[in-house]
N, CA, C, O and CB atoms as a CASP TS submission, in Angstrom:
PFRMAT TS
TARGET T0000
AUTHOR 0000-0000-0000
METHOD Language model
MODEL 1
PARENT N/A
ATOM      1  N   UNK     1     -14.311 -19.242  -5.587  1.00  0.00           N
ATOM      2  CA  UNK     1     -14.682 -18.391  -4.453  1.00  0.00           C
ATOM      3  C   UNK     1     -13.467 -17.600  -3.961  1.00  0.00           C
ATOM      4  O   UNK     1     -13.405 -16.370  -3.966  1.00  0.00           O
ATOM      5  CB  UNK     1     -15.270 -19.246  -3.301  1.00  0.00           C
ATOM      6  N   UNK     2     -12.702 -18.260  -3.622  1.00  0.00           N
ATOM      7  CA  UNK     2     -11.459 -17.863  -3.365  1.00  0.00           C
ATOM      8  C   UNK     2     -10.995 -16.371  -4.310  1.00  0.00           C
ATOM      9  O   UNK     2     -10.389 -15.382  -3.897  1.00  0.00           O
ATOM     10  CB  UNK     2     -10.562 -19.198  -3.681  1.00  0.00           C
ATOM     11  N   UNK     3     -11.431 -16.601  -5.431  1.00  0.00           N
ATOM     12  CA  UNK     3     -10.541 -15.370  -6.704  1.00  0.00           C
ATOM     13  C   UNK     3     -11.354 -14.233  -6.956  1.00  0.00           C
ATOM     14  O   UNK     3     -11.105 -13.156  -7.499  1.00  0.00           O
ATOM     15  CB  UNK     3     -10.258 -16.021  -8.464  1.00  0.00           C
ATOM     16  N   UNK     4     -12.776 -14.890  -6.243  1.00  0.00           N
ATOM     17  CA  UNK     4     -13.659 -13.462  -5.817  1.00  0.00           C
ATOM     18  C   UNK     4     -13.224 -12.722  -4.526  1.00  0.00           C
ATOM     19  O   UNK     4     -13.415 -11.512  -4.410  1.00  0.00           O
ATOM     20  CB  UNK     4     -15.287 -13.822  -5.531  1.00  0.00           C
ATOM     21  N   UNK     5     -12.653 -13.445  -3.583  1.00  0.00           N
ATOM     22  CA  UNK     5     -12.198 -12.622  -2.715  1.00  0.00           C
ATOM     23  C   UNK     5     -11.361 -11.504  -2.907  1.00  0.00           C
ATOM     24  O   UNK     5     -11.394 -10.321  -2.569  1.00  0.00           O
ATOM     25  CB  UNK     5     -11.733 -13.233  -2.013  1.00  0.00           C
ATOM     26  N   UNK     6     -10.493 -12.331  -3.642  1.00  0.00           N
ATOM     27  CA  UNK     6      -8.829 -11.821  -4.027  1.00  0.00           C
ATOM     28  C   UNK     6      -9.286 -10.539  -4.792  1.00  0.00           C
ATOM     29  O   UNK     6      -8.538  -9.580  -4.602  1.00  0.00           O
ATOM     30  CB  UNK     6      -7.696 -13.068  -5.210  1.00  0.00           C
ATOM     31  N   UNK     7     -10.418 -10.297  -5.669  1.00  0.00           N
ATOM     32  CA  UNK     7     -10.975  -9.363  -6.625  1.00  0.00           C
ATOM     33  C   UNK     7     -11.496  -8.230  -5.703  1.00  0.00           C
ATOM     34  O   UNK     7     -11.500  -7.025  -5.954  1.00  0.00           O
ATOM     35  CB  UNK     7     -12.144 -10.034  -7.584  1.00  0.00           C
ATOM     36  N   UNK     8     -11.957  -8.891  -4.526  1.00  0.00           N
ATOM     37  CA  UNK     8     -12.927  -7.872  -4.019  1.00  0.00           C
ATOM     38  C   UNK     8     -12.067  -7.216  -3.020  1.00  0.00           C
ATOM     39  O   UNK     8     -12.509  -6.191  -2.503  1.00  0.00           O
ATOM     40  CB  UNK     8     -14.343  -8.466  -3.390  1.00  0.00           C
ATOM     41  N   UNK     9     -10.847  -7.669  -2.651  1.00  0.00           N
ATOM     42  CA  UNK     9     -10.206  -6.955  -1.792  1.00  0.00           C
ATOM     43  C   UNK     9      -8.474  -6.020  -2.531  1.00  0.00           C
ATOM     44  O   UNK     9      -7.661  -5.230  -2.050  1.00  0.00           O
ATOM     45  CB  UNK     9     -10.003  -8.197  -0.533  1.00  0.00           C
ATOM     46  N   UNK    10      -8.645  -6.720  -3.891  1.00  0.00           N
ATOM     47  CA  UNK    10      -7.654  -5.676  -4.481  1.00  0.00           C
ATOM     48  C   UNK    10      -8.606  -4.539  -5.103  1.00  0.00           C
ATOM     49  O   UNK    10      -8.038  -3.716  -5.820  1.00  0.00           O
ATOM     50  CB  UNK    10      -6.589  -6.384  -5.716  1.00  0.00           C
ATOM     51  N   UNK    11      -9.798  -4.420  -4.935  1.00  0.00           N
ATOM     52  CA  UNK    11     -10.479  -3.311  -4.967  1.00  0.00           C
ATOM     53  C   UNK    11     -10.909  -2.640  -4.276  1.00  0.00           C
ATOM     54  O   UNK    11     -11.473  -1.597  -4.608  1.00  0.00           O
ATOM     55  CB  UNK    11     -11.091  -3.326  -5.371  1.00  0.00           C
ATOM     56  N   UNK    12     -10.729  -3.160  -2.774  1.00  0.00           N
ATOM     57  CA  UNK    12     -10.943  -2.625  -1.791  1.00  0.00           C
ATOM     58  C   UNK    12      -9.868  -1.595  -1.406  1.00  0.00           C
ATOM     59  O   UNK    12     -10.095  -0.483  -0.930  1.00  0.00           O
ATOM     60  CB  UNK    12     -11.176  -3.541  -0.977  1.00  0.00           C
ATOM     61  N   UNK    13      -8.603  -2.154  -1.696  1.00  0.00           N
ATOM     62  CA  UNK    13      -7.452  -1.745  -1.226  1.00  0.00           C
ATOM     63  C   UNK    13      -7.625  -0.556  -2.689  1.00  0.00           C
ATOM     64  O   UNK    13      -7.751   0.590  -2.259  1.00  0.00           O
ATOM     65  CB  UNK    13      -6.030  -3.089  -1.007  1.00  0.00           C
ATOM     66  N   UNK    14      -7.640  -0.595  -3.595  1.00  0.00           N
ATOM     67  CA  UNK    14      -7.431   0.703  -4.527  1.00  0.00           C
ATOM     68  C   UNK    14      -8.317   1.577  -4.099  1.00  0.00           C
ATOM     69  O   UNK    14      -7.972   2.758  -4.061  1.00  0.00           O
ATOM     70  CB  UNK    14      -7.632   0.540  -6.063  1.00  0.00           C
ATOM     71  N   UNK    15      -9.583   1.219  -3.702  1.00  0.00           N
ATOM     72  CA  UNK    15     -10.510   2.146  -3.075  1.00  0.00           C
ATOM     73  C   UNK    15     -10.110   2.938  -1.682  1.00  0.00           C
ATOM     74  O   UNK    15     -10.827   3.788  -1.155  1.00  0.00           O
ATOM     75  CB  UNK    15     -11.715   1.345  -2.828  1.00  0.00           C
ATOM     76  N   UNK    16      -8.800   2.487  -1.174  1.00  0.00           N
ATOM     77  CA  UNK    16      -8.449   3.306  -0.181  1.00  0.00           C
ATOM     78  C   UNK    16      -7.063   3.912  -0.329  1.00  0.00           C
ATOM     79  O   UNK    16      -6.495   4.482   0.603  1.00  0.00           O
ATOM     80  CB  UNK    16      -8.579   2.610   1.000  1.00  0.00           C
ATOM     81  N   UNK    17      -6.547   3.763  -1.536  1.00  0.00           N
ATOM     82  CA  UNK    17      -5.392   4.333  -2.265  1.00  0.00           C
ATOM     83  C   UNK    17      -4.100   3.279  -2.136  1.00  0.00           C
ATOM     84  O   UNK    17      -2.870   3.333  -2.121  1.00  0.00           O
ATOM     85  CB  UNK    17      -5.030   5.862  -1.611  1.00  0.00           C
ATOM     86  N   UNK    18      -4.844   2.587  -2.078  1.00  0.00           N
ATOM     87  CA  UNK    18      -3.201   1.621  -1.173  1.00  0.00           C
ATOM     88  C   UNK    18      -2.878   0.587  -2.339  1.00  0.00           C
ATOM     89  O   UNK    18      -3.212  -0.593  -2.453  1.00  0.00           O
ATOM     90  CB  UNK    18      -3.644   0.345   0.779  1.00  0.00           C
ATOM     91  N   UNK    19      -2.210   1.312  -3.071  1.00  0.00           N
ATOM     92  CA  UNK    19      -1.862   0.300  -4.809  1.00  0.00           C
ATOM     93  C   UNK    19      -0.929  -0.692  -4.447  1.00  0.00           C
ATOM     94  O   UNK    19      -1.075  -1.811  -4.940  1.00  0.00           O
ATOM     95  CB  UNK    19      -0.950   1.279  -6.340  1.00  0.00           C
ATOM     96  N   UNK    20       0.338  -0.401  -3.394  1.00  0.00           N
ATOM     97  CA  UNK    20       1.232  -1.143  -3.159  1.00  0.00           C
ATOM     98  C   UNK    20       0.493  -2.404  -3.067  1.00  0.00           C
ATOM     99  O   UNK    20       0.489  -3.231  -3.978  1.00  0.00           O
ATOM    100  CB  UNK    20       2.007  -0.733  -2.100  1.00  0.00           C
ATOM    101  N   UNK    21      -0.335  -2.590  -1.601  1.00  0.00           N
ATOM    102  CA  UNK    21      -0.859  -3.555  -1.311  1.00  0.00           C
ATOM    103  C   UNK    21      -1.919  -4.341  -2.292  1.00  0.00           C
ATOM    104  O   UNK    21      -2.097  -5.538  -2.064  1.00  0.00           O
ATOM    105  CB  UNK    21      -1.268  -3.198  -0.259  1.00  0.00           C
ATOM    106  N   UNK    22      -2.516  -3.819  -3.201  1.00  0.00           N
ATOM    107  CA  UNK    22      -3.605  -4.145  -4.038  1.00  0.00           C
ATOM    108  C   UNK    22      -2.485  -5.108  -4.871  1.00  0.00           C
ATOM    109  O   UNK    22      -2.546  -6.323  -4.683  1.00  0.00           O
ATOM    110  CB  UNK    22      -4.518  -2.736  -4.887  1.00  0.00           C
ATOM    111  N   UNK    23      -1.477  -4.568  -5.778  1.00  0.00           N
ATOM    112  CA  UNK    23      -0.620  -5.265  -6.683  1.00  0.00           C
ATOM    113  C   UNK    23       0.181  -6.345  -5.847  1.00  0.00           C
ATOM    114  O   UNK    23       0.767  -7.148  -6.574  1.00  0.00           O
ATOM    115  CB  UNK    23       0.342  -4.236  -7.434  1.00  0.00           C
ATOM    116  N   UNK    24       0.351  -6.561  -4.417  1.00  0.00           N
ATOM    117  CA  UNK    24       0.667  -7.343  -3.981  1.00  0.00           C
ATOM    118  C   UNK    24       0.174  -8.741  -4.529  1.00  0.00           C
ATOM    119  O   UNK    24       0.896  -9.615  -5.009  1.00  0.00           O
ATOM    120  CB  UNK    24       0.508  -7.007  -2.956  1.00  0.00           C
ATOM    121  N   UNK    25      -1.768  -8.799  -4.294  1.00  0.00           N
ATOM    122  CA  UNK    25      -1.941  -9.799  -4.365  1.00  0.00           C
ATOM    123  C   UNK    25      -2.494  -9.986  -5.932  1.00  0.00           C
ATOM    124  O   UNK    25      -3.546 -10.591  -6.142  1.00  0.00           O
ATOM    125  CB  UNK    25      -2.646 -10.131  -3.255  1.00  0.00           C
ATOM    126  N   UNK    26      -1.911  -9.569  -6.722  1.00  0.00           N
ATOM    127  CA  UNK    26      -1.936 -10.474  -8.203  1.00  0.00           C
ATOM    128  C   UNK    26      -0.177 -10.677  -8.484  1.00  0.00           C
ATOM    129  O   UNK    26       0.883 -10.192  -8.088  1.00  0.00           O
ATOM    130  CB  UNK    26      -2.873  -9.356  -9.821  1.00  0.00           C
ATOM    131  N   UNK    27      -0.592 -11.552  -9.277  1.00  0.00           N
ATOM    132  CA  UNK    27       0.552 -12.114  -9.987  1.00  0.00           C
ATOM    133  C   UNK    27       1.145 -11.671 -10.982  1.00  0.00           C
ATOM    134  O   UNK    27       0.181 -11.213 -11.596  1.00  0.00           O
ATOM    135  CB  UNK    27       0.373 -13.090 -10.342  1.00  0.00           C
ATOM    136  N   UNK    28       2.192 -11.423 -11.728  1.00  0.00           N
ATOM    137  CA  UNK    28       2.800 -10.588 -12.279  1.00  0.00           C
ATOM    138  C   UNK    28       2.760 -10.921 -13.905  1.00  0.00           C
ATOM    139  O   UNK    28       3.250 -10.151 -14.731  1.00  0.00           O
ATOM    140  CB  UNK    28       4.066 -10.523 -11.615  1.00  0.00           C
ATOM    141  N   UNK    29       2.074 -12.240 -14.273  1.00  0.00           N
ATOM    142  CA  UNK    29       1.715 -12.532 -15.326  1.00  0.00           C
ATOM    143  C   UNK    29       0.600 -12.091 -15.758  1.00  0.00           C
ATOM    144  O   UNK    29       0.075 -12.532 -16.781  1.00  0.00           O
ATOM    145  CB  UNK    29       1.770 -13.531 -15.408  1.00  0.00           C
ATOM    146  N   UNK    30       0.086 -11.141 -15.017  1.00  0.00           N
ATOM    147  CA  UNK    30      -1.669 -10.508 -15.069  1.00  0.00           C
ATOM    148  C   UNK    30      -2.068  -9.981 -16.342  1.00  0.00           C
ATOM    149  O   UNK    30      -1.433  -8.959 -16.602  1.00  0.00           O
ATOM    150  CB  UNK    30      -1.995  -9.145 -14.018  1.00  0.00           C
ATOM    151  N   UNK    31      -2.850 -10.292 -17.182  1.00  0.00           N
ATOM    152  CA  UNK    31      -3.005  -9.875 -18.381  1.00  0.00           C
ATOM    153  C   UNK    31      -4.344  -8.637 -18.287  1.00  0.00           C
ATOM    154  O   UNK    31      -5.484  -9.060 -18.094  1.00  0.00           O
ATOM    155  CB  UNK    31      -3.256 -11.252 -19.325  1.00  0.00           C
ATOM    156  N   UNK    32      -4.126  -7.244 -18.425  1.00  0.00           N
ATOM    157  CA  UNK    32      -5.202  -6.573 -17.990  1.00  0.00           C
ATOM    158  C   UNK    32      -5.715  -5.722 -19.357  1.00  0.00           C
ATOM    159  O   UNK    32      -5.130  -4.846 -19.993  1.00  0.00           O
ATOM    160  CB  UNK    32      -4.786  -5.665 -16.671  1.00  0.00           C
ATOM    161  N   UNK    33      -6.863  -6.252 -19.523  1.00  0.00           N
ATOM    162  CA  UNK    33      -7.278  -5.408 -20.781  1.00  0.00           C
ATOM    163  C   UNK    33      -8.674  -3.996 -20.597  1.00  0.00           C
ATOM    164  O   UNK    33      -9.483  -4.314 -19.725  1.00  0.00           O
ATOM    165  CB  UNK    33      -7.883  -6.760 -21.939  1.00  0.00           C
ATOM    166  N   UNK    34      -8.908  -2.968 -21.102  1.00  0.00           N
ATOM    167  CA  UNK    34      -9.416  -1.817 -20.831  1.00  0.00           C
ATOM    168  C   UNK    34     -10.217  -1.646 -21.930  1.00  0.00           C
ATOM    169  O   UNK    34      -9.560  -1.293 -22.909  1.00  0.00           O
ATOM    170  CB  UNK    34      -8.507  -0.804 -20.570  1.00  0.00           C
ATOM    171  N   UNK    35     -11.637  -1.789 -22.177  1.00  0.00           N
ATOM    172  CA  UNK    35     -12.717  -1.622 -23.247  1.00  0.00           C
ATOM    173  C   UNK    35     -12.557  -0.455 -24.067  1.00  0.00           C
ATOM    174  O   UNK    35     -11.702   0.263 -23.548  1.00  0.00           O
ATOM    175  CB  UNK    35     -14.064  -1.541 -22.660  1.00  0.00           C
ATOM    176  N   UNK    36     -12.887  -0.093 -24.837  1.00  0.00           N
ATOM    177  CA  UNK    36     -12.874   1.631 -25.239  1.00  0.00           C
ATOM    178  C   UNK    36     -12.343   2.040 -26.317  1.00  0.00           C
ATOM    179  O   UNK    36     -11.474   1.477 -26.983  1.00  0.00           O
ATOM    180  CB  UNK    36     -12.166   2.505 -24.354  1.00  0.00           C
ATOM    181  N   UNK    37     -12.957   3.216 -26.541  1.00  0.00           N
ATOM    182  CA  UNK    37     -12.111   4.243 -27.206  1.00  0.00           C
ATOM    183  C   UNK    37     -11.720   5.366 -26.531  1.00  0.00           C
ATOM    184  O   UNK    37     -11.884   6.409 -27.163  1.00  0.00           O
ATOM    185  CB  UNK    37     -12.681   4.705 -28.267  1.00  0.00           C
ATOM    186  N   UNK    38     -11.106   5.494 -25.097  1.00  0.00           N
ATOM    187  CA  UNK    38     -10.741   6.264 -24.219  1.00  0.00           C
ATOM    188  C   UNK    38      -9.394   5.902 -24.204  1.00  0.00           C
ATOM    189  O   UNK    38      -8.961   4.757 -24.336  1.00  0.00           O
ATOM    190  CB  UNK    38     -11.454   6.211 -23.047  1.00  0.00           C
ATOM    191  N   UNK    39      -8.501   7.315 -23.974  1.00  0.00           N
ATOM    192  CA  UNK    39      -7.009   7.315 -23.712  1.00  0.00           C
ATOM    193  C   UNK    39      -6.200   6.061 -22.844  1.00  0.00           C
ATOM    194  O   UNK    39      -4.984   5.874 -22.900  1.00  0.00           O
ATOM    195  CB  UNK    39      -6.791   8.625 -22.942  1.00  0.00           C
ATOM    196  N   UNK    40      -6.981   5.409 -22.190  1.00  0.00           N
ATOM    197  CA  UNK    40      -6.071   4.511 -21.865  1.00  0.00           C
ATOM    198  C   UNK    40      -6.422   3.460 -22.050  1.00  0.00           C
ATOM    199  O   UNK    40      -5.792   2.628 -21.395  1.00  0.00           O
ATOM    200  CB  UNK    40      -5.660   4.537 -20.839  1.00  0.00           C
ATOM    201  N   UNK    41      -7.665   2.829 -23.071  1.00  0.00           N
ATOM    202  CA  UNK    41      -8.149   1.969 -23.647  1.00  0.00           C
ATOM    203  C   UNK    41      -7.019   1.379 -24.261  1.00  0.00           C
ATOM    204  O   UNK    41      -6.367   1.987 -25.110  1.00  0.00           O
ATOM    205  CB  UNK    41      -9.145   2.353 -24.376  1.00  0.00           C
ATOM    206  N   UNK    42      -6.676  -0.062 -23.787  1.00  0.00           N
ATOM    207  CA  UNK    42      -5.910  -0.829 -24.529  1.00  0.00           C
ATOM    208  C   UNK    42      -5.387  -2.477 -23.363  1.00  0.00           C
ATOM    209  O   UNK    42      -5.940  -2.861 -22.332  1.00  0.00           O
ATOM    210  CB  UNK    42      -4.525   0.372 -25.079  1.00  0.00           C
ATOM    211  N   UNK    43      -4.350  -2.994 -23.983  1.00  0.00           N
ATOM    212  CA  UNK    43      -3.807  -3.802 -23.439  1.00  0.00           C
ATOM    213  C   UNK    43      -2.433  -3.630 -22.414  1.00  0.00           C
ATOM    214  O   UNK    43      -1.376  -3.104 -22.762  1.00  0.00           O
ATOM    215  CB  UNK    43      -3.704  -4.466 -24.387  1.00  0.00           C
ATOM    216  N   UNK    44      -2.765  -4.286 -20.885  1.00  0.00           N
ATOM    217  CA  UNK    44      -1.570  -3.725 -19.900  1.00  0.00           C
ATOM    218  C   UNK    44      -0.326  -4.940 -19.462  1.00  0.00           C
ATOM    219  O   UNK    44      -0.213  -5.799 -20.337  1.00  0.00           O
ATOM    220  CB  UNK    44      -2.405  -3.159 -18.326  1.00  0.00           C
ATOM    221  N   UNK    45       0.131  -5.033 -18.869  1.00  0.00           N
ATOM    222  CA  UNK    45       0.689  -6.312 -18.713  1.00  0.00           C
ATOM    223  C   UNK    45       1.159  -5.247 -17.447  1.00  0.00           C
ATOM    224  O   UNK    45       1.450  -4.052 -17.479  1.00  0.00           O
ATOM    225  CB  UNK    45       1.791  -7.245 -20.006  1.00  0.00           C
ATOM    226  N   UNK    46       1.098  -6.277 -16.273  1.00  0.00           N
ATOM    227  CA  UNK    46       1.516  -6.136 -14.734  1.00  0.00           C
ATOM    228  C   UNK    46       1.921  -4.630 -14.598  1.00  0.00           C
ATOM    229  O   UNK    46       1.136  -3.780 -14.178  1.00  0.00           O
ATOM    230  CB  UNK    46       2.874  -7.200 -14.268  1.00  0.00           C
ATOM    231  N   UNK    47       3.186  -4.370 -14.979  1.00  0.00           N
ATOM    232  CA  UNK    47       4.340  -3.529 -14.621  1.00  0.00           C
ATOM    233  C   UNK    47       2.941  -1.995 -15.592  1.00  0.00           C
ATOM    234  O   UNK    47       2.340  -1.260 -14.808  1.00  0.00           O
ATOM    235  CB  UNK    47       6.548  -4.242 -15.609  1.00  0.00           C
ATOM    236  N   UNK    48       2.760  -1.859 -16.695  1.00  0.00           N
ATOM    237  CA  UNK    48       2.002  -1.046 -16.942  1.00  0.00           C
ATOM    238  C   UNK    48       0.723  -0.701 -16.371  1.00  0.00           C
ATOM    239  O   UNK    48       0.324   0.459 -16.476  1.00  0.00           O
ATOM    240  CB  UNK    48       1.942  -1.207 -17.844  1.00  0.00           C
ATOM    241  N   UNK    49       0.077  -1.525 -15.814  1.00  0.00           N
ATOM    242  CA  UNK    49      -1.527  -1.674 -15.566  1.00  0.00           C
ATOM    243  C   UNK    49      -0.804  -0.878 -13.638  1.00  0.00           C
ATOM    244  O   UNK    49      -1.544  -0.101 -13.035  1.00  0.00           O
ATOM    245  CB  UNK    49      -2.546  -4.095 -15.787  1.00  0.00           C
ATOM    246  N   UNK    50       0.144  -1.141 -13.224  1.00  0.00           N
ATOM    247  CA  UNK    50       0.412  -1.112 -11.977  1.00  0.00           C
ATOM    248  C   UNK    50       1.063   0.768 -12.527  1.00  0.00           C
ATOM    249  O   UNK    50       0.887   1.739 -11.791  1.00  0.00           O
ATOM    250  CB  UNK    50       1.588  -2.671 -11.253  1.00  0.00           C
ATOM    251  N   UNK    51       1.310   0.801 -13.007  1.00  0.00           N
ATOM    252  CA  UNK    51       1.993   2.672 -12.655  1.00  0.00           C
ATOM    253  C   UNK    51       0.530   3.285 -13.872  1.00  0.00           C
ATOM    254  O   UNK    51       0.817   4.169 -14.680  1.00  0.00           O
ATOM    255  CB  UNK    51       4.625   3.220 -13.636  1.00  0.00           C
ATOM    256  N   UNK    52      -0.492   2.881 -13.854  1.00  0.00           N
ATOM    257  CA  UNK    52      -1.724   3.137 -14.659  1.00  0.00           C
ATOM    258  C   UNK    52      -2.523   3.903 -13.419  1.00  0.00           C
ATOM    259  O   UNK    52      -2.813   5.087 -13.244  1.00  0.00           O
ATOM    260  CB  UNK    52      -2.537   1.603 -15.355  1.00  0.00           C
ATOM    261  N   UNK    53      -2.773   2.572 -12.555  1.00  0.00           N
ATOM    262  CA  UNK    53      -3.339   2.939 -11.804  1.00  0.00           C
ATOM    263  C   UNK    53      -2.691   3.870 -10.614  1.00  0.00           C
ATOM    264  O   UNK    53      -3.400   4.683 -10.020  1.00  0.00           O
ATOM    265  CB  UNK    53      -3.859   1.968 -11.576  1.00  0.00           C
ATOM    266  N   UNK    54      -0.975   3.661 -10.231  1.00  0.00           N
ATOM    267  CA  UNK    54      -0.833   4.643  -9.541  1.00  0.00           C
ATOM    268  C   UNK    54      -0.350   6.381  -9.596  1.00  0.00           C
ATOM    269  O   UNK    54       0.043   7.158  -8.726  1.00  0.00           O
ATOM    270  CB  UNK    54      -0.284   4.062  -8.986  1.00  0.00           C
ATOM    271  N   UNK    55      -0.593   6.511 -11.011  1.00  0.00           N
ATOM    272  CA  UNK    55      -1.044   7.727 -11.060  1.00  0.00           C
ATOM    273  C   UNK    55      -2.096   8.575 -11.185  1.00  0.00           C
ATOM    274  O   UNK    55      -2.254   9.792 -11.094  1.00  0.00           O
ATOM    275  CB  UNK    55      -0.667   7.963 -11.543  1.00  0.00           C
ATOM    276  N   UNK    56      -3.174   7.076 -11.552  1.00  0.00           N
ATOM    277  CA  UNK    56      -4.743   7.134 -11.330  1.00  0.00           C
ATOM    278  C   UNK    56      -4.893   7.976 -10.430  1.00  0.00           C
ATOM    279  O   UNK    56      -5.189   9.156 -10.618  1.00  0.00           O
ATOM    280  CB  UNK    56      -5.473   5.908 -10.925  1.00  0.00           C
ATOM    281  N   UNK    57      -4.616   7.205  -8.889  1.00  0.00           N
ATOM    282  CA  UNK    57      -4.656   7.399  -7.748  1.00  0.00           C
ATOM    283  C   UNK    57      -3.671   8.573  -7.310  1.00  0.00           C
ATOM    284  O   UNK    57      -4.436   9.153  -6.540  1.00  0.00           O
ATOM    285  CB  UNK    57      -4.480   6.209  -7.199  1.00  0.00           C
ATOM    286  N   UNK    58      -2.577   9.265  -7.279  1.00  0.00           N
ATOM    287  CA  UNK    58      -1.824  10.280  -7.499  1.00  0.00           C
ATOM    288  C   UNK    58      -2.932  11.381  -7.880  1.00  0.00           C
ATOM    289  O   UNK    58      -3.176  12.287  -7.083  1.00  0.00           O
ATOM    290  CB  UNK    58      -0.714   9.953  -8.558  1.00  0.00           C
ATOM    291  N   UNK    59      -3.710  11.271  -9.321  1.00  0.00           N
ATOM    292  CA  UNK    59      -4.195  12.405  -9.679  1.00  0.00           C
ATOM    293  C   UNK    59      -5.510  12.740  -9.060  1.00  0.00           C
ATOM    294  O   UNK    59      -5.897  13.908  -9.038  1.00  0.00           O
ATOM    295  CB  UNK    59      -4.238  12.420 -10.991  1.00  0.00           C
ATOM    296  N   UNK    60      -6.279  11.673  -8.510  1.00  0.00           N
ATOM    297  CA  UNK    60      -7.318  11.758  -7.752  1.00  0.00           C
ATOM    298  C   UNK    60      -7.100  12.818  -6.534  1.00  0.00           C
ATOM    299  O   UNK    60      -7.835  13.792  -6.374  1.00  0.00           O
ATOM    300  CB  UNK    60      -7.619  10.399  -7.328  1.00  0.00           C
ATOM    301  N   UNK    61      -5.762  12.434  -5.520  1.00  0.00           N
ATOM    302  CA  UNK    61      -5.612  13.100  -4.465  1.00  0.00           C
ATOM    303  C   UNK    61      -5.235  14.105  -5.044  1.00  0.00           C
ATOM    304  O   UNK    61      -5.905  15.082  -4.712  1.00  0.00           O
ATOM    305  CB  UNK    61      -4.887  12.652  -3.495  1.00  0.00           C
ATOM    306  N   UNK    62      -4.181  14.395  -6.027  1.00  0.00           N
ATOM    307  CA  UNK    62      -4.179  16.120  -5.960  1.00  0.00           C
ATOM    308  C   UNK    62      -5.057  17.100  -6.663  1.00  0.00           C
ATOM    309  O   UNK    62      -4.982  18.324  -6.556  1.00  0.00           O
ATOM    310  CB  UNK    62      -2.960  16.604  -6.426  1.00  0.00           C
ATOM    311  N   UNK    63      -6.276  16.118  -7.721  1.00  0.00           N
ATOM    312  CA  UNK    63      -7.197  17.159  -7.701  1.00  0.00           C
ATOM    313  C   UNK    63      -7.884  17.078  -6.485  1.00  0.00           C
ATOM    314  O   UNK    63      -8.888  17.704  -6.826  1.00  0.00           O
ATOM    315  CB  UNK    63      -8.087  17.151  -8.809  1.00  0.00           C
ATOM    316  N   UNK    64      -8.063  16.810  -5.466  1.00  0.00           N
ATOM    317  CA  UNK    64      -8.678  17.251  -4.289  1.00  0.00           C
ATOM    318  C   UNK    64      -8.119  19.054  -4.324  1.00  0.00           C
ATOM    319  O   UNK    64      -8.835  20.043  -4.169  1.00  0.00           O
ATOM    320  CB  UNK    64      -8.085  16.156  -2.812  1.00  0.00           C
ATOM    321  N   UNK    65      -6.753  19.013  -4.557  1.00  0.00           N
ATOM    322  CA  UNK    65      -6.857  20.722  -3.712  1.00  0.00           C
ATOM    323  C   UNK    65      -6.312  21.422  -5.006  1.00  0.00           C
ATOM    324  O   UNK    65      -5.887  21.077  -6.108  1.00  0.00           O
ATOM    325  CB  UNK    65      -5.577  21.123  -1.947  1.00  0.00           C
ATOM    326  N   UNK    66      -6.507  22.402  -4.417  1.00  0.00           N
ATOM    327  CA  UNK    66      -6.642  23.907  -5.712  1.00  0.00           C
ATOM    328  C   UNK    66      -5.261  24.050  -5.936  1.00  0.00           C
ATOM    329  O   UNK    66      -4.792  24.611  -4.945  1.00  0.00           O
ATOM    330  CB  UNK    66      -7.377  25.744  -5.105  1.00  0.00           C
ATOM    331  N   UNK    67      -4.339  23.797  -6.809  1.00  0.00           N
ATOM    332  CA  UNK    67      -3.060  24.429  -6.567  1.00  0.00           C
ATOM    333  C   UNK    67      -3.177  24.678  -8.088  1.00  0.00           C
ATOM    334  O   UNK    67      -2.284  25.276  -8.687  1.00  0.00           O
ATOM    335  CB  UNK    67      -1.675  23.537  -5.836  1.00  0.00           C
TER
END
């Protein structure tokens, strides 16, 4: 129960851009794997899966505006 929390609120926190805090609460041994045959389909380990998503999030906000 407990690791559903932990799931549902480091997704909460990416859902509001806040990666710092999201990667807070996993552990750095995190083994993160990505289904696919899409460009970033593969295997992450902490330090990768963490600057994955924060340029995820980076590119989200600046396609918001026209530049």
């Amino acid at each position: 129960e407990e690791n559903k929390k932990t799931v549902t609120r480091f997704f909460k926190l990416l859902n509001e851009r806040n990666t710092k805090d999201a990667f807070e609460l996993l552990d750095e041994s995190i083994h993160w794997w990505i289904l696919g045959n899409i460009p970033v389909s593969g295997d992450y380990d902490y330090k990768k899966i963490h600057v994955l998503f924060i340029i995820h999030v980076h590119y989200f906000i600046l396609s918001q505006y026209d530049l």
